[in-house]
Amino acid sequence: MINRIKTFIKKYPLPIIIIITLIFFAVILVITVANLYPSKRIEVLVAPESASITINGKPYKNGTYNLPVGNLSVKIEKEGFKMQEFIFDSSSSDKLYTYLVQDDGSLSWYDDHQEDAIIMTTIGDYQASIMEEQYNQENPIISHLPIIFAEYDNEYNYIEFRIDGGSFSNCHSSFCLKVTDTTGNNLEHAKKLISDAGFNPDDFEILYEYTPIVPLE
């Protein structure tokens, strides 16, 4: 077999060279095109599953696809549901997850379609985790909370308070710190603990609540 190949190459050297050259340039062309138009594996998950999904003008179904890296034009629609049209940046996420709401604003469809309800729950959990991650990034002090202080000072006076973070009823911003003081007059002490954690107390809206310990009868 090897001898036949050698004989064929000796007999037709020019065509062999041309074929090898064409293969070489074809490989180079494929690599060049791949570099010019990079792609990424993107998971598409939409509820209801029967909704029409269009990405950059092409139809898709739920699944995982090689899609271009960058801004993708997405359109999702189903009769009886509010259409969604948005730009998805595939360079920042590998999950295109969303669900449709009915024209009347309800989600009653999912009460009667269990498979779509499961998909919607998966999407909702993912979106909630993304929001939580973003919230934590915007408020890094969360990783240090709650700060709980409960000790006796040098004169054996008991001191107790705690610092929590989040959105509270009397909070005027999206994130506040709340000092709940059970022994009183510990706001400045609480601010010092915030500084000790590496944050500037002046950067936060701080709520103070004195809630004295009620002795047991």
PDB file of C-alpha atoms in Angstrom, residues 25-135:
ATOM      1  CA  PHE A  25      -4.785  27.326   2.345  1.00  0.00           C
ATOM      2  CA  ALA A  26      -8.219  25.922   3.219  1.00  0.00           C
ATOM      3  CA  VAL A  27      -7.075  25.270   6.792  1.00  0.00           C
ATOM      4  CA  ILE A  28      -5.598  28.785   7.007  1.00  0.00           C
ATOM      5  CA  LEU A  29      -8.865  30.227   5.674  1.00  0.00           C
ATOM      6  CA  VAL A  30     -10.952  28.340   8.233  1.00  0.00           C
ATOM      7  CA  ILE A  31      -8.697  29.499  11.079  1.00  0.00           C
ATOM      8  CA  THR A  32      -8.800  33.095   9.812  1.00  0.00           C
ATOM      9  CA  VAL A  33     -12.587  33.122   9.531  1.00  0.00           C
ATOM     10  CA  ALA A  34     -12.901  31.599  13.008  1.00  0.00           C
ATOM     11  CA  ASN A  35     -10.704  34.364  14.406  1.00  0.00           C
ATOM     12  CA  LEU A  36     -12.599  37.087  12.552  1.00  0.00           C
ATOM     13  CA  TYR A  37     -15.958  35.827  13.800  1.00  0.00           C
ATOM     14  CA  PRO A  38     -15.369  34.213  17.213  1.00  0.00           C
ATOM     15  CA  SER A  39     -18.203  32.176  18.682  1.00  0.00           C
ATOM     16  CA  LYS A  40     -19.190  30.974  22.138  1.00  0.00           C
ATOM     17  CA  ARG A  41     -21.343  28.179  23.522  1.00  0.00           C
ATOM     18  CA  ILE A  42     -24.574  29.807  24.708  1.00  0.00           C
ATOM     19  CA  GLU A  43     -27.399  27.997  26.490  1.00  0.00           C
ATOM     20  CA  VAL A  44     -30.823  29.227  25.387  1.00  0.00           C
ATOM     21  CA  LEU A  45     -33.694  28.586  27.817  1.00  0.00           C
ATOM     22  CA  VAL A  46     -37.082  30.199  27.289  1.00  0.00           C
ATOM     23  CA  ALA A  47     -40.515  29.604  28.763  1.00  0.00           C
ATOM     24  CA  PRO A  48     -42.968  28.725  27.402  1.00  0.00           C
ATOM     25  CA  GLU A  49     -40.913  26.171  25.517  1.00  0.00           C
ATOM     26  CA  SER A  50     -43.207  26.585  22.496  1.00  0.00           C
ATOM     27  CA  ALA A  51     -42.355  30.291  22.153  1.00  0.00           C
ATOM     28  CA  SER A  52     -40.721  31.485  18.938  1.00  0.00           C
ATOM     29  CA  ILE A  53     -37.064  32.406  19.507  1.00  0.00           C
ATOM     30  CA  THR A  54     -35.199  34.512  16.954  1.00  0.00           C
ATOM     31  CA  ILE A  55     -31.541  35.449  17.399  1.00  0.00           C
ATOM     32  CA  ASN A  56     -29.936  37.728  14.817  1.00  0.00           C
ATOM     33  CA  GLY A  57     -32.818  36.914  12.499  1.00  0.00           C
ATOM     34  CA  LYS A  58     -32.435  33.112  12.759  1.00  0.00           C
ATOM     35  CA  PRO A  59     -34.905  30.764  14.507  1.00  0.00           C
ATOM     36  CA  TYR A  60     -33.825  28.727  17.544  1.00  0.00           C
ATOM     37  CA  LYS A  61     -35.272  26.385  20.143  1.00  0.00           C
ATOM     38  CA  ASN A  62     -34.197  25.735  23.704  1.00  0.00           C
ATOM     39  CA  GLY A  63     -30.727  24.227  23.621  1.00  0.00           C
ATOM     40  CA  THR A  64     -27.011  25.058  23.484  1.00  0.00           C
ATOM     41  CA  TYR A  65     -25.521  26.698  20.396  1.00  0.00           C
ATOM     42  CA  ASN A  66     -22.344  28.270  19.078  1.00  0.00           C
ATOM     43  CA  LEU A  67     -23.328  31.918  18.755  1.00  0.00           C
ATOM     44  CA  PRO A  68     -21.274  34.986  17.823  1.00  0.00           C
ATOM     45  CA  VAL A  69     -19.486  36.791  20.635  1.00  0.00           C
ATOM     46  CA  GLY A  70     -20.944  40.240  21.258  1.00  0.00           C
ATOM     47  CA  ASN A  71     -24.349  41.880  21.079  1.00  0.00           C
ATOM     48  CA  LEU A  72     -27.075  39.586  19.746  1.00  0.00           C
ATOM     49  CA  SER A  73     -30.509  40.802  18.694  1.00  0.00           C
ATOM     50  CA  VAL A  74     -33.125  38.609  20.404  1.00  0.00           C
ATOM     51  CA  LYS A  75     -36.865  38.413  19.786  1.00  0.00           C
ATOM     52  CA  ILE A  76     -39.159  36.050  21.685  1.00  0.00           C
ATOM     53  CA  GLU A  77     -42.885  35.834  21.043  1.00  0.00           C
ATOM     54  CA  LYS A  78     -45.920  33.636  21.462  1.00  0.00           C
ATOM     55  CA  GLU A  79     -49.558  34.363  20.804  1.00  0.00           C
ATOM     56  CA  GLY A  80     -51.280  35.514  23.971  1.00  0.00           C
ATOM     57  CA  PHE A  81     -47.993  36.632  25.570  1.00  0.00           C
ATOM     58  CA  LYS A  82     -46.125  39.916  25.730  1.00  0.00           C
ATOM     59  CA  MET A  83     -43.310  39.893  23.191  1.00  0.00           C
ATOM     60  CA  GLN A  84     -39.749  40.451  24.349  1.00  0.00           C
ATOM     61  CA  GLU A  85     -37.180  42.172  22.173  1.00  0.00           C
ATOM     62  CA  PHE A  86     -33.727  42.914  23.594  1.00  0.00           C
ATOM     63  CA  ILE A  87     -29.969  42.853  23.065  1.00  0.00           C
ATOM     64  CA  PHE A  88     -28.067  39.982  24.684  1.00  0.00           C
ATOM     65  CA  ASP A  89     -24.326  40.384  25.230  1.00  0.00           C
ATOM     66  CA  SER A  90     -22.869  36.911  24.801  1.00  0.00           C
ATOM     67  CA  SER A  91     -19.419  38.125  25.831  1.00  0.00           C
ATOM     68  CA  SER A  92     -20.655  38.696  29.399  1.00  0.00           C
ATOM     69  CA  SER A  93     -22.865  35.619  29.870  1.00  0.00           C
ATOM     70  CA  ASP A  94     -23.249  32.110  28.469  1.00  0.00           C
ATOM     71  CA  LYS A  95     -26.911  31.800  29.487  1.00  0.00           C
ATOM     72  CA  LEU A  96     -29.768  33.396  27.577  1.00  0.00           C
ATOM     73  CA  TYR A  97     -32.601  32.793  30.050  1.00  0.00           C
ATOM     74  CA  THR A  98     -35.992  34.496  30.047  1.00  0.00           C
ATOM     75  CA  TYR A  99     -39.719  33.772  30.293  1.00  0.00           C
ATOM     76  CA  LEU A 100     -42.785  35.426  28.835  1.00  0.00           C
ATOM     77  CA  VAL A 101     -45.722  36.922  30.708  1.00  0.00           C
ATOM     78  CA  GLN A 102     -49.237  36.718  29.335  1.00  0.00           C
ATOM     79  CA  ASP A 103     -50.919  39.741  27.734  1.00  0.00           C
ATOM     80  CA  ASP A 104     -53.067  40.220  30.830  1.00  0.00           C
ATOM     81  CA  GLY A 105     -49.929  40.325  33.006  1.00  0.00           C
ATOM     82  CA  SER A 106     -50.638  36.979  34.658  1.00  0.00           C
ATOM     83  CA  LEU A 107     -48.703  33.707  34.805  1.00  0.00           C
ATOM     84  CA  SER A 108     -51.750  31.432  34.762  1.00  0.00           C
ATOM     85  CA  TRP A 109     -50.385  29.551  31.735  1.00  0.00           C
ATOM     86  CA  TYR A 110     -47.706  28.035  33.940  1.00  0.00           C
ATOM     87  CA  ASP A 111     -50.311  26.756  36.411  1.00  0.00           C
ATOM     88  CA  ASP A 112     -51.686  24.475  33.680  1.00  0.00           C
ATOM     89  CA  HIS A 113     -48.399  23.556  31.934  1.00  0.00           C
ATOM     90  CA  GLN A 114     -46.083  21.789  34.364  1.00  0.00           C
ATOM     91  CA  GLU A 115     -43.073  21.478  32.043  1.00  0.00           C
ATOM     92  CA  ASP A 116     -43.132  25.205  31.312  1.00  0.00           C
ATOM     93  CA  ALA A 117     -43.558  25.911  35.036  1.00  0.00           C
ATOM     94  CA  ILE A 118     -40.389  23.904  35.784  1.00  0.00           C
ATOM     95  CA  ILE A 119     -38.482  25.836  33.117  1.00  0.00           C
ATOM     96  CA  MET A 120     -39.773  29.155  34.476  1.00  0.00           C
ATOM     97  CA  THR A 121     -38.658  28.177  37.995  1.00  0.00           C
ATOM     98  CA  THR A 122     -35.170  27.359  36.711  1.00  0.00           C
ATOM     99  CA  ILE A 123     -35.020  30.703  34.917  1.00  0.00           C
ATOM    100  CA  GLY A 124     -36.339  32.551  37.974  1.00  0.00           C
ATOM    101  CA  ASP A 125     -33.750  30.923  40.256  1.00  0.00           C
ATOM    102  CA  TYR A 126     -30.964  31.859  37.847  1.00  0.00           C
ATOM    103  CA  GLN A 127     -32.138  35.456  37.530  1.00  0.00           C
ATOM    104  CA  ALA A 128     -32.418  35.728  41.322  1.00  0.00           C
ATOM    105  CA  SER A 129     -28.850  34.450  41.752  1.00  0.00           C
ATOM    106  CA  ILE A 130     -27.596  37.011  39.215  1.00  0.00           C
ATOM    107  CA  MET A 131     -29.400  39.823  41.046  1.00  0.00           C
ATOM    108  CA  GLU A 132     -28.018  38.636  44.388  1.00  0.00           C
ATOM    109  CA  GLU A 133     -24.484  38.488  43.008  1.00  0.00           C
ATOM    110  CA  GLN A 134     -24.827  41.982  41.552  1.00  0.00           C
ATOM    111  CA  TYR A 135     -26.280  43.278  44.842  1.00  0.00           C
TER     112      TYR A 135
END
